[in-house]
C-alpha atoms as a printed R data frame, in Angstrom:
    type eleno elety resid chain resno       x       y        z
1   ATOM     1    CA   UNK     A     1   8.161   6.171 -101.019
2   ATOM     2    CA   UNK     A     2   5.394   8.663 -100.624
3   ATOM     3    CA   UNK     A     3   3.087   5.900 -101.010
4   ATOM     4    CA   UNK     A     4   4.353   3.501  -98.593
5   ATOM     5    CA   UNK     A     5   5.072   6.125  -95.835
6   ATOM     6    CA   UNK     A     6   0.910   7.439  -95.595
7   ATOM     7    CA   UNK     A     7   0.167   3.901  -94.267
8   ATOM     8    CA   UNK     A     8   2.452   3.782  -91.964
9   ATOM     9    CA   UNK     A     9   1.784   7.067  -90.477
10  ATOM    10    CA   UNK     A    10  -2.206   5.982  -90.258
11  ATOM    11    CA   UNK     A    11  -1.017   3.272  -88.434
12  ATOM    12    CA   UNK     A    12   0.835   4.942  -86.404
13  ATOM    13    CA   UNK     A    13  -1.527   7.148  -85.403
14  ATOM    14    CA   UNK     A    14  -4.668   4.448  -85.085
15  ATOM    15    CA   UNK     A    15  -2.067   2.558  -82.610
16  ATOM    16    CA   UNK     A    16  -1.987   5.841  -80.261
17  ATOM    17    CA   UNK     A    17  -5.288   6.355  -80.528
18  ATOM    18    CA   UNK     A    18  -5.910   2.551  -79.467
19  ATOM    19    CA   UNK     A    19  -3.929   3.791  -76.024
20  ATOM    20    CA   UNK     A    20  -5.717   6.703  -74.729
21  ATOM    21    CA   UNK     A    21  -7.295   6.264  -71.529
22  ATOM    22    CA   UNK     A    22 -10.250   8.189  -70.373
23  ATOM    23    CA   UNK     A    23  -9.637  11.094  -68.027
24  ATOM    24    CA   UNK     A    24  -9.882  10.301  -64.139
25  ATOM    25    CA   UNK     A    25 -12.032  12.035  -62.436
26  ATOM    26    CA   UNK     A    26  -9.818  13.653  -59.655
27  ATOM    27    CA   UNK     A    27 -11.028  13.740  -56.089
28  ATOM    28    CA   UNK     A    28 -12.865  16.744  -54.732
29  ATOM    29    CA   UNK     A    29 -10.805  18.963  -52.992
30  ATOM    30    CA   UNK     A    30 -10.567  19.654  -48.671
31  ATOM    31    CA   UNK     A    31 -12.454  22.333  -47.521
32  ATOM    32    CA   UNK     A    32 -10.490  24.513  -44.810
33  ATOM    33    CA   UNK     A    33 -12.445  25.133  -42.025
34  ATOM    34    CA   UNK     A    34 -11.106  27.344  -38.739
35  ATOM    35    CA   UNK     A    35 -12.144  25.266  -36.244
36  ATOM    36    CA   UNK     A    36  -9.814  22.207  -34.224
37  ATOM    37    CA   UNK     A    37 -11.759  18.743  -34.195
38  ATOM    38    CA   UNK     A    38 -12.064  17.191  -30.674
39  ATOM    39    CA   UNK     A    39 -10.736  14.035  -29.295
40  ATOM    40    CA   UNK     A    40 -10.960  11.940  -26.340
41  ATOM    41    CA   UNK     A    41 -10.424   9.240  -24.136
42  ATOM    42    CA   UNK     A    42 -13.754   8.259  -22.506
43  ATOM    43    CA   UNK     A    43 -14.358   4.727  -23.647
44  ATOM    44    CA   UNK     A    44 -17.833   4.551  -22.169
45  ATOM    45    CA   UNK     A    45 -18.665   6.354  -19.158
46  ATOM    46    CA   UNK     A    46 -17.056   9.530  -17.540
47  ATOM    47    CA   UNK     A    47 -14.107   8.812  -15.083
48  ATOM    48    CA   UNK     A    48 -14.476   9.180  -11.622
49  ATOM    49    CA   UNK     A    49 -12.458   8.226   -8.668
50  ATOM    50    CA   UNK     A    50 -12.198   9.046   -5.077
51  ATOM    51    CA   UNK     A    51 -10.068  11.728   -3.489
52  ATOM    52    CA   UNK     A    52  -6.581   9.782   -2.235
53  ATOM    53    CA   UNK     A    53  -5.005  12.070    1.035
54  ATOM    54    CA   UNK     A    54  -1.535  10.845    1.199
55  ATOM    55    CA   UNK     A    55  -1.278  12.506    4.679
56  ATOM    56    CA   UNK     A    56  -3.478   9.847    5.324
57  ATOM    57    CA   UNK     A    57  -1.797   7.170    4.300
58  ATOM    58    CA   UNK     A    58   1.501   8.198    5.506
59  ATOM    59    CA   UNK     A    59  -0.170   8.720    9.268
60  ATOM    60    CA   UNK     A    60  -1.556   4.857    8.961
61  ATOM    61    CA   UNK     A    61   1.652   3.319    6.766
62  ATOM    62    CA   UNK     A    62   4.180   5.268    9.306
63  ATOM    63    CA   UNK     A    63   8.002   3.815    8.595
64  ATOM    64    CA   UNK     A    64   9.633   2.362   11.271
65  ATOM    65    CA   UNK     A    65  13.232   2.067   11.831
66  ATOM    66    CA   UNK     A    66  15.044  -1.420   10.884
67  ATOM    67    CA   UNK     A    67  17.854  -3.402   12.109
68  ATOM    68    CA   UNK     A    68  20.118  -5.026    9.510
69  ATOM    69    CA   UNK     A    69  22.590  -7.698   10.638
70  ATOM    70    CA   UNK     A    70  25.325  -8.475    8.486
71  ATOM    71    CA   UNK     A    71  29.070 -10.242    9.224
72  ATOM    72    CA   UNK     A    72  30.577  -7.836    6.863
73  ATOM    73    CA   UNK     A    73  29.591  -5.312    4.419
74  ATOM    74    CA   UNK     A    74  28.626  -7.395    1.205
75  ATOM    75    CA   UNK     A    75  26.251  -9.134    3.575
76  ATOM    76    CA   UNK     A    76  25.327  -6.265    5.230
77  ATOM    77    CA   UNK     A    77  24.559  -4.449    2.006
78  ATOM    78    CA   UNK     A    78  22.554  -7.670    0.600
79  ATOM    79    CA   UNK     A    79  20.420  -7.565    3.607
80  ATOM    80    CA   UNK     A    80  19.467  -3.871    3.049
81  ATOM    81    CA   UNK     A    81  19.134  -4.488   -0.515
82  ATOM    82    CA   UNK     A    82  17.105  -7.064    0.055
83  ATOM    83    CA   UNK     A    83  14.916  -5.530    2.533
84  ATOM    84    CA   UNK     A    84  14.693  -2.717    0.117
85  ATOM    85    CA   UNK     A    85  12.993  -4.722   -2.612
86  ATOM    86    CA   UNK     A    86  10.276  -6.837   -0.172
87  ATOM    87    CA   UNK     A    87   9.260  -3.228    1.486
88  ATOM    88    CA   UNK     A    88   9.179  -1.541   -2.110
89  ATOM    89    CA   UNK     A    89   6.320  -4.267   -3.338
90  ATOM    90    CA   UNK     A    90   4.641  -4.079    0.307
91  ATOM    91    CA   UNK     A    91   4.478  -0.337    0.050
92  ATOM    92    CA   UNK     A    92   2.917  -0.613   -3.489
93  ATOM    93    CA   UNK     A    93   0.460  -3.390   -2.854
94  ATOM    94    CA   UNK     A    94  -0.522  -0.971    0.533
95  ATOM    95    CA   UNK     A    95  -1.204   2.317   -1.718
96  ATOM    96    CA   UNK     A    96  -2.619   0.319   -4.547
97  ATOM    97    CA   UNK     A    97  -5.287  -1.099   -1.605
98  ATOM    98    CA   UNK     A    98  -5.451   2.868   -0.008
99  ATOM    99    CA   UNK     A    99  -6.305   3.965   -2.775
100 ATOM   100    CA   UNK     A   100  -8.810   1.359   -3.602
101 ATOM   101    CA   UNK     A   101 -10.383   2.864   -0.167
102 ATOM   102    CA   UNK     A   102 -10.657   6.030   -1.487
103 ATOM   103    CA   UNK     A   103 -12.922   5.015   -4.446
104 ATOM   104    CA   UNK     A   104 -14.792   2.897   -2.170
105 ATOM   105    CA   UNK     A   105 -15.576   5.496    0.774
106 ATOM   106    CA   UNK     A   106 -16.090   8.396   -1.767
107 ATOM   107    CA   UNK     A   107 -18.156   6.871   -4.220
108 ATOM   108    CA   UNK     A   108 -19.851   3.677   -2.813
109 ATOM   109    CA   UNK     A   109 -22.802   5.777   -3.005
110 ATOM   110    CA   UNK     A   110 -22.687   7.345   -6.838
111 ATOM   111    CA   UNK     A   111 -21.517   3.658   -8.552
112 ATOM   112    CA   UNK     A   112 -25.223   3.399  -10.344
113 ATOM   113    CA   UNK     A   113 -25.423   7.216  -11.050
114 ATOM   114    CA   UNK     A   114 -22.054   8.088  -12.036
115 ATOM   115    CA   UNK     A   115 -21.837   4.719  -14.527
116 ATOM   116    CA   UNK     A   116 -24.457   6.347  -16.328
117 ATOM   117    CA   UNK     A   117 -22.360   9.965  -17.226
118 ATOM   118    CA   UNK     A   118 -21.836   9.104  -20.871
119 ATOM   119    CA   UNK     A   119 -19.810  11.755  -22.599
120 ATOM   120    CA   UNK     A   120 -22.473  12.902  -24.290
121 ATOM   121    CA   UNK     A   121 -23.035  14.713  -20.366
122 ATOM   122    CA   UNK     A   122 -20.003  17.070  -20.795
123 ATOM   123    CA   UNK     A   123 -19.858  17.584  -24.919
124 ATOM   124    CA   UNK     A   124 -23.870  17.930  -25.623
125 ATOM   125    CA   UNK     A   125 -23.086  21.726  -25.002
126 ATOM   126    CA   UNK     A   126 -19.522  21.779  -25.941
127 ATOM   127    CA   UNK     A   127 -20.316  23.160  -29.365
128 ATOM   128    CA   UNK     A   128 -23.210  25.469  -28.791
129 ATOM   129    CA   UNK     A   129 -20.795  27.204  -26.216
130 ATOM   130    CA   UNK     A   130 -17.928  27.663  -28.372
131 ATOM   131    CA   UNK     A   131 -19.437  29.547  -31.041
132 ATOM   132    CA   UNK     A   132 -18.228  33.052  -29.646
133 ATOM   133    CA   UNK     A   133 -14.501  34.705  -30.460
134 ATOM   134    CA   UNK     A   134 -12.732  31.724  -29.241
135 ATOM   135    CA   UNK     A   135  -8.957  30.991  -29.302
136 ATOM   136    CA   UNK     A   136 -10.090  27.743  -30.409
137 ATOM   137    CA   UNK     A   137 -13.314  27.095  -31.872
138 ATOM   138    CA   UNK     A   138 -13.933  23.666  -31.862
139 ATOM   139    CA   UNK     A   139 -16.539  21.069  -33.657
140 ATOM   140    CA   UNK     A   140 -17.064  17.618  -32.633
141 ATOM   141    CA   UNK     A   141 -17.499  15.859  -35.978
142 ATOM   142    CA   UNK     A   142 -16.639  16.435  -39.230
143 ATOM   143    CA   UNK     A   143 -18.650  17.202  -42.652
144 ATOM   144    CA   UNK     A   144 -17.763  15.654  -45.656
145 ATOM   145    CA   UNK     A   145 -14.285  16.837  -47.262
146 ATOM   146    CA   UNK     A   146 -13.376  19.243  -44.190
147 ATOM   147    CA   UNK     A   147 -10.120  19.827  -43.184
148 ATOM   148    CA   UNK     A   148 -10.163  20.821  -39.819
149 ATOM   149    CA   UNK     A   149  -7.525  23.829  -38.127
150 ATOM   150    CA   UNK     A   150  -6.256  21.156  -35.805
151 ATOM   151    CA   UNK     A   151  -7.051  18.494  -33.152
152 ATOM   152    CA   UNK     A   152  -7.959  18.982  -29.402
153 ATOM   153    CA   UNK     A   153  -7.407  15.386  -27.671
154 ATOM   154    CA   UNK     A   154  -9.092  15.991  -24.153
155 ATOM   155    CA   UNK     A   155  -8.873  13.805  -21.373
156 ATOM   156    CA   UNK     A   156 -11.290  14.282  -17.812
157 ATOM   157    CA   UNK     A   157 -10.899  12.682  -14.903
158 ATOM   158    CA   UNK     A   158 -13.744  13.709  -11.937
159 ATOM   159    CA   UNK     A   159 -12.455  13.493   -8.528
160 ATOM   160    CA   UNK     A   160 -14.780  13.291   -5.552
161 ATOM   161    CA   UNK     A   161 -13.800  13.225   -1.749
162 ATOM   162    CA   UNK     A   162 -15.157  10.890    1.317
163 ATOM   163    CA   UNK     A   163 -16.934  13.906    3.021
164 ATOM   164    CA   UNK     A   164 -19.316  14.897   -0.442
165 ATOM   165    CA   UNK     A   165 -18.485  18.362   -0.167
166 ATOM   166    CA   UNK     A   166 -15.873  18.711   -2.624
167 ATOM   167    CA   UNK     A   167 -15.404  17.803   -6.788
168 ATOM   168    CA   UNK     A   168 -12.059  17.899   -8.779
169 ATOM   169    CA   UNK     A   169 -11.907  17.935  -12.113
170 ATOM   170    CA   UNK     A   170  -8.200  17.157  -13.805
171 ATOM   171    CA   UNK     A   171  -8.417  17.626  -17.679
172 ATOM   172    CA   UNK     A   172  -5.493  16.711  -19.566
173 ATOM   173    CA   UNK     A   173  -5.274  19.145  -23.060
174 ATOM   174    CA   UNK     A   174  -3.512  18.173  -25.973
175 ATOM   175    CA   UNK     A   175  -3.632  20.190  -29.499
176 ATOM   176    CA   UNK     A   176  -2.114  19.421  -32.488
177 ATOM   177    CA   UNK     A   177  -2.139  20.515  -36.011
178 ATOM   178    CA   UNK     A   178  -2.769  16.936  -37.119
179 ATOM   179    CA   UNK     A   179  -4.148  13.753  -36.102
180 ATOM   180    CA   UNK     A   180  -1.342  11.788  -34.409
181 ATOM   181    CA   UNK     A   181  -3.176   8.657  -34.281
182 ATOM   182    CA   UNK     A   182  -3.469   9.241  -37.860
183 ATOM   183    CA   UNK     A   183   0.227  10.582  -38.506
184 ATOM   184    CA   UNK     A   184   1.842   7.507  -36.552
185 ATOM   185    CA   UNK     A   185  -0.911   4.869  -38.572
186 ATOM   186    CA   UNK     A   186   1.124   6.168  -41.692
187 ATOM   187    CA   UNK     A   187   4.183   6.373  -40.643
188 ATOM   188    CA   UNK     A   188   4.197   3.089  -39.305
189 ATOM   189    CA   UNK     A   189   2.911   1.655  -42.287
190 ATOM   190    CA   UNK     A   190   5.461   3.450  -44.774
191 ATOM   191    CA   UNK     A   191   7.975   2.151  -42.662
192 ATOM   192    CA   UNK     A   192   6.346  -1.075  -41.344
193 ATOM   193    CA   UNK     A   193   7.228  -0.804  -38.170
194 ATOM   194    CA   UNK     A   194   5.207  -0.480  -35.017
195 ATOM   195    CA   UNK     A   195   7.230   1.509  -33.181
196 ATOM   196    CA   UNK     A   196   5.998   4.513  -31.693
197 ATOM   197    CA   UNK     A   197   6.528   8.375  -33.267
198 ATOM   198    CA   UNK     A   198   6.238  11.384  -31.181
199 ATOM   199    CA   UNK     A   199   4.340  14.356  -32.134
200 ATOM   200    CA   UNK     A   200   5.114  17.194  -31.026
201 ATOM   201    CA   UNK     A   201   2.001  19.215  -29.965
202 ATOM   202    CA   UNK     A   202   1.201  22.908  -29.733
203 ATOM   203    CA   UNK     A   203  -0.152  22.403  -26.818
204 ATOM   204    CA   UNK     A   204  -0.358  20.254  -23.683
205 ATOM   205    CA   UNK     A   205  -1.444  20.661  -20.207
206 ATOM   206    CA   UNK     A   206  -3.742  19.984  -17.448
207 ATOM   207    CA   UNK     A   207  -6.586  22.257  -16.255
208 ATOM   208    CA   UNK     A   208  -7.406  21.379  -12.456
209 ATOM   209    CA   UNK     A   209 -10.264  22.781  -11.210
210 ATOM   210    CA   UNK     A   210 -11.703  22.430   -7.393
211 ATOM   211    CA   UNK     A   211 -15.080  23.081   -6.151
212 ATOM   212    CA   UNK     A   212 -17.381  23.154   -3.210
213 ATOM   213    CA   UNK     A   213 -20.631  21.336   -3.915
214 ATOM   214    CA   UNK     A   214 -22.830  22.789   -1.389
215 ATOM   215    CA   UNK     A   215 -23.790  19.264    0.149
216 ATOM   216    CA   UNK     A   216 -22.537  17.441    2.885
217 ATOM   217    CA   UNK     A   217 -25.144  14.877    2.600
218 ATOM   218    CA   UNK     A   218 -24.816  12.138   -0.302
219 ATOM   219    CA   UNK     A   219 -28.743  11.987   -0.460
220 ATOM   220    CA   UNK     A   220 -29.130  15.331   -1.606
221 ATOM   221    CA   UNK     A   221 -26.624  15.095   -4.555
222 ATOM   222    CA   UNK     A   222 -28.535  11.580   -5.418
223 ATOM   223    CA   UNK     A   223 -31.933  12.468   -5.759
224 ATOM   224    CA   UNK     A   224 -33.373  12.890   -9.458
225 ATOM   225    CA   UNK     A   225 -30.470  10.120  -10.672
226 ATOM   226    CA   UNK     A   226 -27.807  12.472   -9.515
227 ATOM   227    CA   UNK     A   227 -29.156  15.447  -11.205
228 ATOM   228    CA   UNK     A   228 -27.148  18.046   -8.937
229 ATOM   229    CA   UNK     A   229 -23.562  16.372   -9.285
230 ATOM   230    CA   UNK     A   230 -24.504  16.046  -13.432
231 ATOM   231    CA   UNK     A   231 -24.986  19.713  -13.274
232 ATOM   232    CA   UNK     A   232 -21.594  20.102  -11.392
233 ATOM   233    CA   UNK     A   233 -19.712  17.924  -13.939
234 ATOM   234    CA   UNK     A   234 -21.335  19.987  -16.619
235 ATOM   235    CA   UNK     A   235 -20.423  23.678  -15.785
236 ATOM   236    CA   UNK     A   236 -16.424  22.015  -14.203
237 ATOM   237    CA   UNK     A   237 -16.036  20.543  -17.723
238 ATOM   238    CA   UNK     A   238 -17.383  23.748  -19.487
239 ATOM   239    CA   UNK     A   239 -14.866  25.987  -17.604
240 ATOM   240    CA   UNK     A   240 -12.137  24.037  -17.787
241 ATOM   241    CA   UNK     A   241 -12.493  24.308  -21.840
242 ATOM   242    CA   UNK     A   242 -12.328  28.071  -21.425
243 ATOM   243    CA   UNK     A   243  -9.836  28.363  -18.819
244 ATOM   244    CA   UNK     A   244  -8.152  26.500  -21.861
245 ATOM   245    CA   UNK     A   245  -8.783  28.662  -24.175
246 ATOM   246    CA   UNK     A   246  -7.777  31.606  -22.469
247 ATOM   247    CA   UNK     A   247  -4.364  29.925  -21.632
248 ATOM   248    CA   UNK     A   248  -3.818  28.551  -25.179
249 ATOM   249    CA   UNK     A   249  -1.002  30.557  -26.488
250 ATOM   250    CA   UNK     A   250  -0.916  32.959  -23.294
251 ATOM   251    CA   UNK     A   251   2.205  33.527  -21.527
252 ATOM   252    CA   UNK     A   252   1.354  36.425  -19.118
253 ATOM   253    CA   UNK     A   253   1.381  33.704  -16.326
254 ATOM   254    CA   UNK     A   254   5.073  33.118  -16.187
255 ATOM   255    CA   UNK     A   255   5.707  37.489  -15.642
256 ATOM   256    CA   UNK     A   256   2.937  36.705  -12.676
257 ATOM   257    CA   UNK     A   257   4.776  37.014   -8.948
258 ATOM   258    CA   UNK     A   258   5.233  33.839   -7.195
259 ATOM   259    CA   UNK     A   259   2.629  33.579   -4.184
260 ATOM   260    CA   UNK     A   260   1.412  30.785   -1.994
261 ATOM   261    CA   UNK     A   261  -2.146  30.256   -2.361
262 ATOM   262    CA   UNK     A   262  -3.993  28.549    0.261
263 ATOM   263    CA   UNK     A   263  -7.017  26.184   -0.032
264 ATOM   264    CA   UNK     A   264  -9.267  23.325    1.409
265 ATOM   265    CA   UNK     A   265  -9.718  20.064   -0.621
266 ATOM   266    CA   UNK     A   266 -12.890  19.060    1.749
267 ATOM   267    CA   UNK     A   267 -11.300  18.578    5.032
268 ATOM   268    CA   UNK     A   268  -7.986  18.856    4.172
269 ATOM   269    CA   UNK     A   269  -6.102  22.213    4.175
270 ATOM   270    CA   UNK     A   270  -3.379  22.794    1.269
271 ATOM   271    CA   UNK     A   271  -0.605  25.168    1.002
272 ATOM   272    CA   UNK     A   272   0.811  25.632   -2.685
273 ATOM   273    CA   UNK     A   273   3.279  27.845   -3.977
274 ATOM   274    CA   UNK     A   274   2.485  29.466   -7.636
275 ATOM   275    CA   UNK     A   275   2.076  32.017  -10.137
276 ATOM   276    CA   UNK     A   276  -1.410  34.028   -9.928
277 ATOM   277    CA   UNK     A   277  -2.927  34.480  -12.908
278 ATOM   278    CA   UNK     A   278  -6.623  35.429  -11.772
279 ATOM   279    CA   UNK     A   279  -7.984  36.488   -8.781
280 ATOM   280    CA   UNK     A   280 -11.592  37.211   -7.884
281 ATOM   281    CA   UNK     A   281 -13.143  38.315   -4.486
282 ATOM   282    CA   UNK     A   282 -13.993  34.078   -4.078
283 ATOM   283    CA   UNK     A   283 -11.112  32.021   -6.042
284 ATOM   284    CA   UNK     A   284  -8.173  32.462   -7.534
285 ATOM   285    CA   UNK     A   285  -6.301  30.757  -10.488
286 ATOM   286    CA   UNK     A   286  -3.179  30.221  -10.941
287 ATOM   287    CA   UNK     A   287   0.102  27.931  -12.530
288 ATOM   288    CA   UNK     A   288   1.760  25.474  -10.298
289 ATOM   289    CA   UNK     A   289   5.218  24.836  -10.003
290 ATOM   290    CA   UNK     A   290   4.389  21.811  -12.312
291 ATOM   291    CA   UNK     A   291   2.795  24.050  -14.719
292 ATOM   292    CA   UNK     A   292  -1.159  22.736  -14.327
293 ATOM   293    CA   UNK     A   293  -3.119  25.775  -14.698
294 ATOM   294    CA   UNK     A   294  -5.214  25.358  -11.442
295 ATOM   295    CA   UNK     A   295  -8.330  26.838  -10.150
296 ATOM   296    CA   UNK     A   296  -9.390  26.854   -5.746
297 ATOM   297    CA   UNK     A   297 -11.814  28.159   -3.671
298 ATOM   298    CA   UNK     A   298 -11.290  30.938   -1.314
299 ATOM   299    CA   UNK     A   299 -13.237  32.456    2.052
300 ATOM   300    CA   UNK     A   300 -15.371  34.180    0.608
301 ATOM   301    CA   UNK     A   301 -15.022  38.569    0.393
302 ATOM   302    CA   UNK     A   302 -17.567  38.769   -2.125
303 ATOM   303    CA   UNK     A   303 -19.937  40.891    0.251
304 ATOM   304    CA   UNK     A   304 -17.022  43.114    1.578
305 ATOM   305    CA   UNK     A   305 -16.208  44.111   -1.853
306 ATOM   306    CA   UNK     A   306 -19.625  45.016   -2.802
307 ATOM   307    CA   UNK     A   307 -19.509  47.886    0.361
């Protein structure tokens, strides 16, 4: 027995020993870094569109009363019913062409210069600037095996009205611990479906910001291939990330007292009701009632103050 049972243990063993795969060489670990990766939506060139006044449109588009006729009331409603619809699809084919208008008059002039405002305009800067103690340091690309804090998915939109002297920016903030591009990708996959998964972000709102240009005259802000009005998009988009930043997390604006804050968008005088969160002896910020964290121009005390 003794002799028959040695060669069948070699064997045994040889046969293992046949099996054994090398070891695979397991894939380098992330590297945590502190700092949220940005995102965003500019396809080619910055947006820009004209400044729509729907005072304006209201004044030109003014409703008129209407007669309906009917022999009784199902006849009488179909009428108003039907009214309803045609003057629903006139009234949106008449805002669609006012507001067409709008880009026209305001930026007839900038079509050549402002089609040229690549993002690389607004982010060349974006990292040297957040270096500091930052809510949210940010990085615009990624090294090799980092795993970045979270995402920032920004979204501008530059806003210029018919009289030159004013620029909007609206910039729509998003952050999230992960990708959601990414997280819906695999999701959808696992579950091979396409449709869409919500994720919900940390944070999410708009940062408005008005300001006077200092020319009247679309000449001056075109010279040098629109130098000045680059400049302008430049320090808008720059304050809008720290207005951001100080917000992110903040929620001393909803103790603030309700006031209403008065303003000029060009020509055009606002009244808006909202909580102040910063006032200075020339602007003041503050949160609307729809919760955009919004930034106007005031007269001017500066001087006064200085006394």
């Amino acid at each position: 027995m003794k002799i028959l049972f040695l060669p069948i243990v070699a064997t045994f063993v040889l046969g293992c020993g046949a099996n054994v795969k090398e070891p695979v060489a397991s894939a380098p670990e992330k590297i945590e870094i502190n700092k949220y990766v940005v995102k965003h939506s500019i396809d080619e060139n910055i947006p820009f569109s004209g400044y729509v006044n729907f005072d304006d449109f209201n004044a030109r588009y003014a409703v008129n009363g209407a007669y309906y006729s009917g022999y009784d009331a199902v006849s009488f409603l179909a009428t108003v019913l039907a009214h309803a619809a045609i003057s629903k699809s006139a009234d949106h084919r008449k805002m669609q062409n006012f507001i067409q208008e709008c880009d026209d008059n305001a930026l007839a002039a900038y079509s050549e210069i402002v089609g040229g405002f690549s993002e690389e305009v607004i982010f060349d800067d974006l990292e040297s600037n957040t270096t500091g103690d930052m809510n949210v340091p940010l990085v615009l690309e990624l090294k090799a095996q980092e795993s970045p804090r979270g995402y920032v998915h920004i979204d501008p939109m530059y806003i210029l009205t018919k009289s030159n002297d004013s620029l909007i920016l609206k910039n729509k903030i998003v952050v999230n611990e992960s990708d959601p591009e990414a997280v819906v990708e695999a999701k959808n996959s696992r579950r091979k479906s396409r449709k869409s998964i919500e994720v919900e972000p940390l944070y999410e709102n708009t940062i408005v910001i008005l300001t006077e240009t200092g020319y009247s005259d679309q000449s001056e802000l075109i010279l040098d291939q629109g130098e000045q009005l680059k400049n302008l998009v430049k320090e808008l988009f720059a304050e809008s990330i720290q207005m951001f930043d100080e917000d992110f997390g903040e929620v001393s604006s909803s103790n603030a007292k309700m006031e209403t804050i008065k303003y000029h968008i060009g020509e055009h005088f606002r009244v808006e009701r909202g909580r102040v969160i910063e006032r200075t002896c020339d602007r003041v910020v503050f949160a609307t009632l729809r919760g955009e964290i919004k930034s106007v121009p005031q007269a001017s005390d500066c001087n006064i103050s200085k006394l």
